[in-house]
Short mmCIF file of C-alpha atoms in Angstrom, two decimals:
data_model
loop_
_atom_site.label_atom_id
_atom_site.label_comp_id
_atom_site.label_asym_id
_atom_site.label_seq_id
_atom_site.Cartn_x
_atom_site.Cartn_y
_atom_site.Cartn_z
CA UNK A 12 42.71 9.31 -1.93
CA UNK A 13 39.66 7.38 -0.62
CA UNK A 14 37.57 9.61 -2.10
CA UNK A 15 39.03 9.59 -5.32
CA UNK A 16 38.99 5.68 -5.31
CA UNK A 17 35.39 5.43 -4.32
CA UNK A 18 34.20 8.00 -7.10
CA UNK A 19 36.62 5.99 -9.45
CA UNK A 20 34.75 2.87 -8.98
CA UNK A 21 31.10 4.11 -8.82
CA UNK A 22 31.67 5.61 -12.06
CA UNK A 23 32.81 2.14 -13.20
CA UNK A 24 29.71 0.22 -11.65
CA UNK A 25 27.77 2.84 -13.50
CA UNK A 26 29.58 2.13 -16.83
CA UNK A 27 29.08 -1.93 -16.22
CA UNK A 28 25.11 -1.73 -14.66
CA UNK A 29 24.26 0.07 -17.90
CA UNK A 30 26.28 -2.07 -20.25
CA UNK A 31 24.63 -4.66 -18.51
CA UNK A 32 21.27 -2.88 -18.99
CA UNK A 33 21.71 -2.60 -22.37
CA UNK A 34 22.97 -5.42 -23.73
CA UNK A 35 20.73 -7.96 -21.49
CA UNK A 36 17.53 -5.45 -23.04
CA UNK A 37 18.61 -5.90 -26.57
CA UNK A 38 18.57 -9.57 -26.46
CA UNK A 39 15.91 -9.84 -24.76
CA UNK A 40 13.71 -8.17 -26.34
CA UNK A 41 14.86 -10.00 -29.46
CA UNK A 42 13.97 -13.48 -27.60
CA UNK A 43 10.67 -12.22 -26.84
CA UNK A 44 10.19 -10.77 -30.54
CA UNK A 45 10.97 -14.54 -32.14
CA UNK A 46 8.55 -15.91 -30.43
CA UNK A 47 6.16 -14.16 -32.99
CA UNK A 48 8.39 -15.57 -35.66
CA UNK A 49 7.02 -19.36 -35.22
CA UNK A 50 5.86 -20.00 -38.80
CA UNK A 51 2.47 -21.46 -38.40
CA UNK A 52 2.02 -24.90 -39.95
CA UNK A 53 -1.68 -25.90 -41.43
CA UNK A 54 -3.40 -28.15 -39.66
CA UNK A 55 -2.79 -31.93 -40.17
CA UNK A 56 -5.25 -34.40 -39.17
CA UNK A 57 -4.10 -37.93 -36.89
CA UNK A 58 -3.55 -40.02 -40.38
CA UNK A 59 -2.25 -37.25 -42.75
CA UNK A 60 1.36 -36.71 -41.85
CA UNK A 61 4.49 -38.87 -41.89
CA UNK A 62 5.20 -42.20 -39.81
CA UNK A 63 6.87 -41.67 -36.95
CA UNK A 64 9.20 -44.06 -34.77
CA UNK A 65 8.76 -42.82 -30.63
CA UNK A 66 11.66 -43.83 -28.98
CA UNK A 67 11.88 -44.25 -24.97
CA UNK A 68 14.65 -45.58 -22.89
CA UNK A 69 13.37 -46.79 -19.38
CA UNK A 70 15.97 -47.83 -16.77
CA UNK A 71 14.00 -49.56 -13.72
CA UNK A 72 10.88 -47.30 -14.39
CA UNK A 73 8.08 -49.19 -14.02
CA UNK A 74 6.47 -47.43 -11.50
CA UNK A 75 6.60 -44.43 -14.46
CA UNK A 76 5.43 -47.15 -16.87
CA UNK A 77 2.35 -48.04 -14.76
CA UNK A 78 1.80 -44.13 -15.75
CA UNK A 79 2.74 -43.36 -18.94
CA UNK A 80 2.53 -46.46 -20.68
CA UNK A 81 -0.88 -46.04 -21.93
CA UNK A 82 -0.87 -42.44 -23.06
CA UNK A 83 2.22 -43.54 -25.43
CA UNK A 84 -0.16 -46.30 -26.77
CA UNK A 85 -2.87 -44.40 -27.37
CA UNK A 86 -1.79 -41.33 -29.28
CA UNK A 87 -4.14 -39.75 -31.57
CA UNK A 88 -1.96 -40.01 -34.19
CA UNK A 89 -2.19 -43.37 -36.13
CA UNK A 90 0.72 -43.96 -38.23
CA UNK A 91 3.43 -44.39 -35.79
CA UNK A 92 5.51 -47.07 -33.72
CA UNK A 93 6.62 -47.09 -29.85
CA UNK A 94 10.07 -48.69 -29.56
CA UNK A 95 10.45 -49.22 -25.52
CA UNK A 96 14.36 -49.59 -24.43
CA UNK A 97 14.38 -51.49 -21.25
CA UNK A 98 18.01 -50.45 -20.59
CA UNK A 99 19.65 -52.93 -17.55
CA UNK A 100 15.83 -53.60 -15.85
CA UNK A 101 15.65 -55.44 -12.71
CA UNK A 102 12.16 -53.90 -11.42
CA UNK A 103 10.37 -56.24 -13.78
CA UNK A 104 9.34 -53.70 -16.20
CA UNK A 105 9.14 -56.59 -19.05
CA UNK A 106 7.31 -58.80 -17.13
CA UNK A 107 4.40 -56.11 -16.32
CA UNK A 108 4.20 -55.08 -20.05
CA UNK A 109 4.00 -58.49 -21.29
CA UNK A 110 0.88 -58.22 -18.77
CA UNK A 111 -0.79 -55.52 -19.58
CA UNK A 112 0.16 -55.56 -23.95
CA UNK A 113 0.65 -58.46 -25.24
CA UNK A 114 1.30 -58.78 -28.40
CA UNK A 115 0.56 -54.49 -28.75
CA UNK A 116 0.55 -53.77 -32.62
CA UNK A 117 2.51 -50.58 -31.96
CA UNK A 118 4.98 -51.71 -29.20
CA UNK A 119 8.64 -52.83 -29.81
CA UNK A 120 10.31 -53.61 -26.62
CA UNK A 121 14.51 -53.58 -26.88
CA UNK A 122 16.21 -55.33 -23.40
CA UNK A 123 19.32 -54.33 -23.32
CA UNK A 124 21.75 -56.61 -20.38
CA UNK A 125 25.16 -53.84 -20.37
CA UNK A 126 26.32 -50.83 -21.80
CA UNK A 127 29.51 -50.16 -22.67
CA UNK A 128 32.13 -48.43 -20.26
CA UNK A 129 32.69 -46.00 -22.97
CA UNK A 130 29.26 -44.95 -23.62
CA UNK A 131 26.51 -43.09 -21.29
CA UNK A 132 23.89 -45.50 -20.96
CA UNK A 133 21.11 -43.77 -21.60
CA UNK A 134 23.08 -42.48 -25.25
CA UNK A 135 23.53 -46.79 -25.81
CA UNK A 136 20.05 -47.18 -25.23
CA UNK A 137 18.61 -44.69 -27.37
CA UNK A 138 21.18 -45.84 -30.16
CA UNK A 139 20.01 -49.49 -29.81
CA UNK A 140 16.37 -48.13 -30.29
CA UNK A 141 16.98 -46.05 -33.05
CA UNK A 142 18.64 -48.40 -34.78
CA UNK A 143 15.36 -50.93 -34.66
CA UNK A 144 13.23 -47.66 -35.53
CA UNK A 145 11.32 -48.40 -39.35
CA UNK A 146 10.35 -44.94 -39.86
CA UNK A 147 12.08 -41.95 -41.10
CA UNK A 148 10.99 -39.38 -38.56
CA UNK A 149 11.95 -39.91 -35.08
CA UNK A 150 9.99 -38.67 -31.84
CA UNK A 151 12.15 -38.71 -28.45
CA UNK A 152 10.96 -38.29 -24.66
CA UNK A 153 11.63 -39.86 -21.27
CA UNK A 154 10.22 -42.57 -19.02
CA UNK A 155 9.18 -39.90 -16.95
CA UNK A 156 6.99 -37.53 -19.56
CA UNK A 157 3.37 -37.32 -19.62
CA UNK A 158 2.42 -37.00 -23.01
CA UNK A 159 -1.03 -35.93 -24.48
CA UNK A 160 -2.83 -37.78 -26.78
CA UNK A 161 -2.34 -34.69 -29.17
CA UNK A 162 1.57 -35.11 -28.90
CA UNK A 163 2.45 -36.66 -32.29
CA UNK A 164 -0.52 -34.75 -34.16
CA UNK A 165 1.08 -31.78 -32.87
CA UNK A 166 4.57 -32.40 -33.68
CA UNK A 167 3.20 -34.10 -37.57
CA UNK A 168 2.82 -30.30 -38.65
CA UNK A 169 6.31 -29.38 -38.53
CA UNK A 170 7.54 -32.69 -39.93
CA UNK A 171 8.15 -31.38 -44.17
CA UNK A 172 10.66 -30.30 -45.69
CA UNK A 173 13.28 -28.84 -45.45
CA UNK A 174 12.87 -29.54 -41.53
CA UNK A 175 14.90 -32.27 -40.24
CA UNK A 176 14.67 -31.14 -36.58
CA UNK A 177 12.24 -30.37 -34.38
CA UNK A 178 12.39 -28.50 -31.27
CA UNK A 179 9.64 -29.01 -28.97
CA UNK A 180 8.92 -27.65 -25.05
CA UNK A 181 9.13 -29.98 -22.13
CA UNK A 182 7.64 -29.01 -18.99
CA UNK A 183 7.58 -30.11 -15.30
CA UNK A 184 4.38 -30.80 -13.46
CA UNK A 185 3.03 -27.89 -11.02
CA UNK A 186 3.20 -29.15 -7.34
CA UNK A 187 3.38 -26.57 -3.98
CA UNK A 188 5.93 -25.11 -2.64
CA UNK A 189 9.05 -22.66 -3.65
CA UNK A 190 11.17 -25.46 -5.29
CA UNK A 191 8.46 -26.18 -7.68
CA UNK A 192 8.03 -22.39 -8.59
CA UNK A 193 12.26 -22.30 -9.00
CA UNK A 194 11.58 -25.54 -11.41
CA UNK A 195 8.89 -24.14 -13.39
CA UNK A 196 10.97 -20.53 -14.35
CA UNK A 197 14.02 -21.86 -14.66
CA UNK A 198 12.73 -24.23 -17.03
CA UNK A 199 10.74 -21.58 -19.17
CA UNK A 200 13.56 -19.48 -18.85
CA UNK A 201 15.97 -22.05 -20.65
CA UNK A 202 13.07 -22.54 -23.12
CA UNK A 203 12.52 -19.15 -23.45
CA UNK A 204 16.19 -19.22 -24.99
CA UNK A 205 16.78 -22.26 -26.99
CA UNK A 206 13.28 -21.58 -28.81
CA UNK A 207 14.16 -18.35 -29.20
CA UNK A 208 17.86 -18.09 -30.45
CA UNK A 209 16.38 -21.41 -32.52
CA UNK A 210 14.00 -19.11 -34.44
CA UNK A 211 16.78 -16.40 -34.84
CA UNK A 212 18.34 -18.75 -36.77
CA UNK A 213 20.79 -20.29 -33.92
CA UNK A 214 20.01 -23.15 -32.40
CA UNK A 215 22.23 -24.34 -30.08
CA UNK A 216 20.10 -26.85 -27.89
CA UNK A 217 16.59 -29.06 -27.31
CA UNK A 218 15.47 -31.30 -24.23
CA UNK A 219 15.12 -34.79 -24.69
CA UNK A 220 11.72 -34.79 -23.04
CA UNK A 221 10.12 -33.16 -26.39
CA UNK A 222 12.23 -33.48 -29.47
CA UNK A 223 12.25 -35.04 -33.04
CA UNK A 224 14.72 -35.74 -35.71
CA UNK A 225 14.83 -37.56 -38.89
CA UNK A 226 17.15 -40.47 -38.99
CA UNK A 227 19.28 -38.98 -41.91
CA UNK A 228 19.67 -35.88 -39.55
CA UNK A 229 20.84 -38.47 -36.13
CA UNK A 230 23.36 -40.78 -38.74
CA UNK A 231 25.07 -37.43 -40.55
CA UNK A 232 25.64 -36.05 -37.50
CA UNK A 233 27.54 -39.48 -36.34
CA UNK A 234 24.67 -40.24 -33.61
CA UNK A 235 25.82 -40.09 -30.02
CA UNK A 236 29.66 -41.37 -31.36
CA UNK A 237 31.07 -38.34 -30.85
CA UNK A 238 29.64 -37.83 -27.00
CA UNK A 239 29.14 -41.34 -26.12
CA UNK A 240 31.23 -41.03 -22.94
CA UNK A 241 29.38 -37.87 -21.53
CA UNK A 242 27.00 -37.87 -18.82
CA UNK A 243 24.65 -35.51 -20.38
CA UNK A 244 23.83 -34.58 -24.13
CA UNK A 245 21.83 -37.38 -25.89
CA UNK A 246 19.37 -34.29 -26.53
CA UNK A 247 21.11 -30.61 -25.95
CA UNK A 248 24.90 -31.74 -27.31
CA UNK A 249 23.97 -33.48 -30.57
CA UNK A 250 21.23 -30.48 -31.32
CA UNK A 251 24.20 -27.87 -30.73
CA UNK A 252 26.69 -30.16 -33.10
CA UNK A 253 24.58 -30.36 -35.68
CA UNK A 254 21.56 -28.44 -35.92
CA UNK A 255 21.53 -26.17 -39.11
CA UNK A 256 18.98 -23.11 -38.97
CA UNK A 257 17.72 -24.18 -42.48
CA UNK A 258 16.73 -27.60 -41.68
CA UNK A 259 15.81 -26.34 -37.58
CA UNK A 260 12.20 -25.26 -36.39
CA UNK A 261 9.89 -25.51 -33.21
CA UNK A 262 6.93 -26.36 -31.43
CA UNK A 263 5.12 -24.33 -29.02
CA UNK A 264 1.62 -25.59 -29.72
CA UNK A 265 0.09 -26.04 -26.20
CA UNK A 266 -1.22 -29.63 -27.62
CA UNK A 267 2.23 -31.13 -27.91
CA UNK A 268 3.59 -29.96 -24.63
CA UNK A 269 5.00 -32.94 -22.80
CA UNK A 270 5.18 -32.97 -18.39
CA UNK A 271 8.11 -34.76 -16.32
CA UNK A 272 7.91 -35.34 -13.24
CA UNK A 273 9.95 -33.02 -11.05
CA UNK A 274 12.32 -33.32 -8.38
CA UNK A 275 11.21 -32.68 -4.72
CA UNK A 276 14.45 -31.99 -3.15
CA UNK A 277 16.95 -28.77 -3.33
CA UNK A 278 19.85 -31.73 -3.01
CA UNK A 279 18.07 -33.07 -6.02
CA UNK A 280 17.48 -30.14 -7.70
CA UNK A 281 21.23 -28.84 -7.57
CA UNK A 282 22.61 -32.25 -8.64
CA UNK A 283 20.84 -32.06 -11.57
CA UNK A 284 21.64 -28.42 -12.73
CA UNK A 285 25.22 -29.69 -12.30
CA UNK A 286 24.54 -32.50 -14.41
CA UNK A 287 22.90 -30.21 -17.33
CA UNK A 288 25.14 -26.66 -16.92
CA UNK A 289 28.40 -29.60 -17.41
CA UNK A 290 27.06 -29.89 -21.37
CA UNK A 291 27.20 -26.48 -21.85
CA UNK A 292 31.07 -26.99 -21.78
CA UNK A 293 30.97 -29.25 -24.77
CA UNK A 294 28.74 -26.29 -27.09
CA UNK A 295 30.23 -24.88 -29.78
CA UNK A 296 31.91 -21.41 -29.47
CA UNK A 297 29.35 -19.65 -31.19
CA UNK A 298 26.57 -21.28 -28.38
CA UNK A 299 29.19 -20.17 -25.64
CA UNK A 300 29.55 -16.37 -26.84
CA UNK A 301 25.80 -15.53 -27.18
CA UNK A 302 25.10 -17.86 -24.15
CA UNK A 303 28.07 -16.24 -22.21
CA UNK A 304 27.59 -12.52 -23.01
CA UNK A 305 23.34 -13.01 -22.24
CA UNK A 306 24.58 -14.45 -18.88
CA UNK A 307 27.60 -11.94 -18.50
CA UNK A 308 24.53 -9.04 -18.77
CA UNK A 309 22.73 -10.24 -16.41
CA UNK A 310 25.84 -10.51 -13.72
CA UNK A 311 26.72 -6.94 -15.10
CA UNK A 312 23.64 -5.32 -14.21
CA UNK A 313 22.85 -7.03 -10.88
CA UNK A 314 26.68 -6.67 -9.55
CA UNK A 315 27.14 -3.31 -10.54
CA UNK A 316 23.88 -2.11 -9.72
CA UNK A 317 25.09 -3.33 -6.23
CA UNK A 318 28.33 -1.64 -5.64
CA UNK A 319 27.26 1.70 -7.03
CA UNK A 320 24.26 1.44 -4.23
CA UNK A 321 27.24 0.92 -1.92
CA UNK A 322 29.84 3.36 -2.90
CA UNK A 323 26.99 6.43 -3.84
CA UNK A 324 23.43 5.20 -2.55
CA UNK A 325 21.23 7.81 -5.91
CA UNK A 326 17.73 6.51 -4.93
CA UNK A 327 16.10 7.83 -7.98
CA UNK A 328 18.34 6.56 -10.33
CA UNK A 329 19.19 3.34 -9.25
CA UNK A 330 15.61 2.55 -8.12
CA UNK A 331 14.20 3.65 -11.29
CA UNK A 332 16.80 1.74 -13.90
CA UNK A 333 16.13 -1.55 -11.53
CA UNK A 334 12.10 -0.65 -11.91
CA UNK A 335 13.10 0.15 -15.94
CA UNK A 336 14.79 -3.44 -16.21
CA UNK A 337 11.88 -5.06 -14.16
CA UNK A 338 9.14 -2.86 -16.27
CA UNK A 339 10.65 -4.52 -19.31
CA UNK A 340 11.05 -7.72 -18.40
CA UNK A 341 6.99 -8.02 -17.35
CA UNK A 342 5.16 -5.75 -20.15
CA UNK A 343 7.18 -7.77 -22.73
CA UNK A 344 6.30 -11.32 -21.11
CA UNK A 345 2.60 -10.10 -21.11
CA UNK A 346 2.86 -10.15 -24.89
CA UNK A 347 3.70 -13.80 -25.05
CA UNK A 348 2.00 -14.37 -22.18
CA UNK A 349 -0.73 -17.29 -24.05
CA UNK A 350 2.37 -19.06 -25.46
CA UNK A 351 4.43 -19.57 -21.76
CA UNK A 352 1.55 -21.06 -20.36
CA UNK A 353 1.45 -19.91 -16.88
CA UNK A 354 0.93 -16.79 -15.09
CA UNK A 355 2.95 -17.70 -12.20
CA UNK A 356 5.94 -16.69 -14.26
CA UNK A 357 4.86 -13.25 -15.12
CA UNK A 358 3.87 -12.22 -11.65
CA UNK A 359 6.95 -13.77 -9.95
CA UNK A 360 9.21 -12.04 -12.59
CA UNK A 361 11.01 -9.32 -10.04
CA UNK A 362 12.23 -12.52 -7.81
CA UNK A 363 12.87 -14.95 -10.49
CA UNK A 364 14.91 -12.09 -12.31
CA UNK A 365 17.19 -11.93 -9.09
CA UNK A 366 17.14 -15.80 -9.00
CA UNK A 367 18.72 -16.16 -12.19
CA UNK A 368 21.49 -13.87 -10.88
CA UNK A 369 22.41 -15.96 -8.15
CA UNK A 370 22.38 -18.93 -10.66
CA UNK A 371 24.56 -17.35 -12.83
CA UNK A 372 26.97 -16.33 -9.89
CA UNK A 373 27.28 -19.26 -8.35
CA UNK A 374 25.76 -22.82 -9.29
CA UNK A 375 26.67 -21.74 -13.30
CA UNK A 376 30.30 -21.82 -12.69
CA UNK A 377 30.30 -25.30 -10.41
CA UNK A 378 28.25 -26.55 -12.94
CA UNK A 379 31.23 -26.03 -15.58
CA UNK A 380 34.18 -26.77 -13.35
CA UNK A 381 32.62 -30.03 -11.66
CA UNK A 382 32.56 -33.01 -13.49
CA UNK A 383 29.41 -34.38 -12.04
CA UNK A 384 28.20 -38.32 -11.83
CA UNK A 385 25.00 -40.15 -11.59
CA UNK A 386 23.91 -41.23 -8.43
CA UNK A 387 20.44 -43.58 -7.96
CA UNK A 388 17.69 -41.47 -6.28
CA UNK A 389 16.57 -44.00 -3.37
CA UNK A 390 15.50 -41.63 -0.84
CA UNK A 391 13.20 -39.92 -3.78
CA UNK A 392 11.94 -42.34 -6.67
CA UNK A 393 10.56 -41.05 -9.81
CA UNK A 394 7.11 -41.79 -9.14
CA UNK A 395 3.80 -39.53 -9.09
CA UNK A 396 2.80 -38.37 -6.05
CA UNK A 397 -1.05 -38.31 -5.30
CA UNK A 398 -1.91 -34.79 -6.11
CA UNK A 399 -0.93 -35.25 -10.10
CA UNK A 400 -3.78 -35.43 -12.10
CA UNK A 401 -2.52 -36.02 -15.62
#
C-alpha cells in the first residue's frame, strides 16, 4: 500500500514538474522574445520634443537633495520644468535650496504642511505637484534617483502619439555584498516582466522611479482618487487601472536609466517587498492570472521537481530537465544580454532562479496577506554611502 502511494505521487510530481516546465518555458521565452519588439523611436535632439513637467516628492530628503538636486537641474533636455514637493519637511530642505537656487528658472518648489488621513502621502504630494505642472507630458521619479543628464532626451522619443504612457526602467546602485546581488535580480526580474507583458500588449505595472504620463492620461484615469488610502501604488496601481496597450510603450535605452539608492539591510529589504507584493492585491484580474500562473510555474517545477527526487531519486532525468530549465533560462538571457545591463545576472542565473522560488513560496504570500505600514528608517537613512560614484 506504501508502495502504491509512493508511485502514485511520483507520477503526480512528474505530471506537475513538467507542467511547470512547460508553462514557465512558454512564457518565458515570450518575455525574452518582446524584448526585440521595442519599436525603435528616431532620434530627437535636447530642444526637439515636447515640454515636459518632472515631478518629485521629497519628504525630509535633503541629504538626497544635496545629491540629486543638480542632475535634475541640469538635464540635457531644454524644454522642461522641475516641480519639487517638499511634502511635511523638517530637515530644512527649503532653506538649503533657497541656498543653493535661488530664483532657478526651471524650479517650482510646492511645501506642503499635512496630508490627509485618507490619502497616502506620498499619492497627496504628487497630486499637489501635478496639479501646478504647465506642461502636458509628465516625467515622475523619487528623491532618491540618480538621473543622467540624458534622462528626458531619452524618454522625449517615445513621447507622440498615440502614446500616453511611458514605461521606463529604474535601477538600484551596485554596492558589495549578497543583498545587493538579491536587489539587483530581483529588480531586473520584475522589469524583465512588466516591460515585457507591456510590449505583449499587457501592461499591468511601472515603477515610480522612471515613468511618464500625459496629464489627460493621470485625470481620465481619476488620479490617485481611487487608491488614495493605499500604502503603495502612486506608480504600479494607477499603470495597472488604466494603462491601455494602444496608448502604452517603453524605454530601455541605457541613456534614460535612472539609479536609487538601495537598502543595506535584509530587515529593510523584506519590509519593503511587503510593502510592494501588498499592491499586487489591488491588480486587476487579468494582471493576477498571468502574474499568478508565471509564479504558480515556477512553484510547480521547483516543488515537484523536489518530491519526485524524494519519492524515486532518476539522476538522469531529473538532473537533466533541471540543467534543460537552467540551459534555457541562460542561452536566452545571453540574447538580451546588451539590453539588461549587467552580467552579474546572467552568470548568477542557476541561484537567482532558485531564489525566486523561495520568494514565491514564502515572502509572496506574506506580502498579500499582511497589510504592511511605513515605518521611518533611523538606524539606515537614505543617503549615499562613499563608494557611489554617480
Amino acid at each position: 500500500m506504501r508502495y502504491m502511494w509512493e508511485v502514485s505521487l511520483h507520477t503526480l510530481s512528474w505530471y506537475i514538474t513538467w507542467m511547470g516546465a512547460l508553462v514557465y518555458g512558454i512564457i518565458w521565452v515570450g518575455l525574452v522574445l518582446s524584448w526585440f519588439a521595442i519599436p525603435k523611436s528616431p532620434p530627437r535632439s535636447s530642444t526637439e520634443g515636447p515640454p515636459i513637467s518632472v515631478i518629485i516628492a521629497a519628504h525630509n530628503e535633503l541629504a538626497n537633495l544635496k545629491s540629486f538636486a543638480k542632475g535634475w537641474l541640469s538635464q540635457e533636455y531644454e524644454p522642461y520644468e522641475l516641480i519639487l514637493v517638499l511634502d511635511r519637511c523638517s530637515d530644512g530642505s527649503l532653506a538649503w535650496l533657497k541656498q543653493h537656487f535661488p530664483h532657478h528658472p526651471r524650479l517650482t518648489i510646492v511645501e506642503i504642511d499635512s496630508s490627509p488621513n485618507n490619502w497616502s502621502p506620498k499619492k497627496w504630494a504628487l497630486s499637489k505637484g501635478i496639479q501646478q505642472a504647465k506642461h502636458e507630458w509628465l516625467a515622475l521619479t523619487d528623491a532618491d534617483c540618480y538621473t543622467p543628464p540624458t534622462w528626458l532626451t531619452t524618454l522625449s522619443q517615445k513621447m507622440s502619439e498615440p502614446n500616453q504612457l511611458i514605461l521606463g526602467l529604474g535601477f538600484y546602485r551596485n554596492y558589495p555584498g549578497t543583498l545587493n546581488l538579491v536587489i539587483q535580480f530581483e529588480t531586473f526580474y520584475t522589469a524583465f516582466q512588466y516591460i515585457g507583458f507591456a510590449n505583449l500588449g499587457l501592461p499591468y505595472m511601472g515603477v515610480g522611479r522612471n515613468l511618464a504620463y500625459t496629464q489627460s492620461f493621470f485625470y481620465d484615469a481619476g488620479g490617485f482618487q481611487s487608491i488614495a488610502e493605499q500604502l503603495s501604488g502612486d506608480d504600479d496601481l494607477l499603470v495597472n487601472a488604466a494603462a491601455k496597450a494602444l496608448h502604452t510603450t517603453t524605454c530601455i535605452n541605457p541613456a534614460g536609466i535612472t539609479h536609487s539608492l538601495p537598502v543595506f539591510t535584509w530587515r529593510d529589504w523584506f519590509r519593503q517587498k511587503l510593502r510592494h507584493i501588498s499592491a499586487g492585491k489591488s491588480y486587476n484580474s487579468l494582471s493576477q492570472a498571468i502574474l499568478g500562473l508565471f509564479q504558480l510555474s515556477h512553484l510547480c517545477f521547483y516543488g515537484g521537481l523536489f518530491v519526485t527526487m524524494i519519492t524515486n531519486f532518476e539522476p538522469y532525468s531529473q538532473i537533466g530537465l533541471y540543467f534543460g530549465r537552467i540551459f534555457l533560462g541562460i542561452s536566452t538571457l545571453l540574447l538580451i544580454k546588451n539590453k539588461i545591463h549587467s552580467q552579474k545576472i546572467i552568470l548568477g542565473y542557476p541561484l537567482f532562479d532558485l531564489f525566486i522560488f523561495v520568494y514565491n513560496l514564502l515572502i509572496v504570500p506574506l506580502g498579500l496577506i499582511l497589510k504592511p505600514e511605513w515605518k521611518k528608517n533611523l538606524k539606515h537613512p537614505k543617503i549615499p554611502r562613499k563608494t557611489v560614484n554617480w
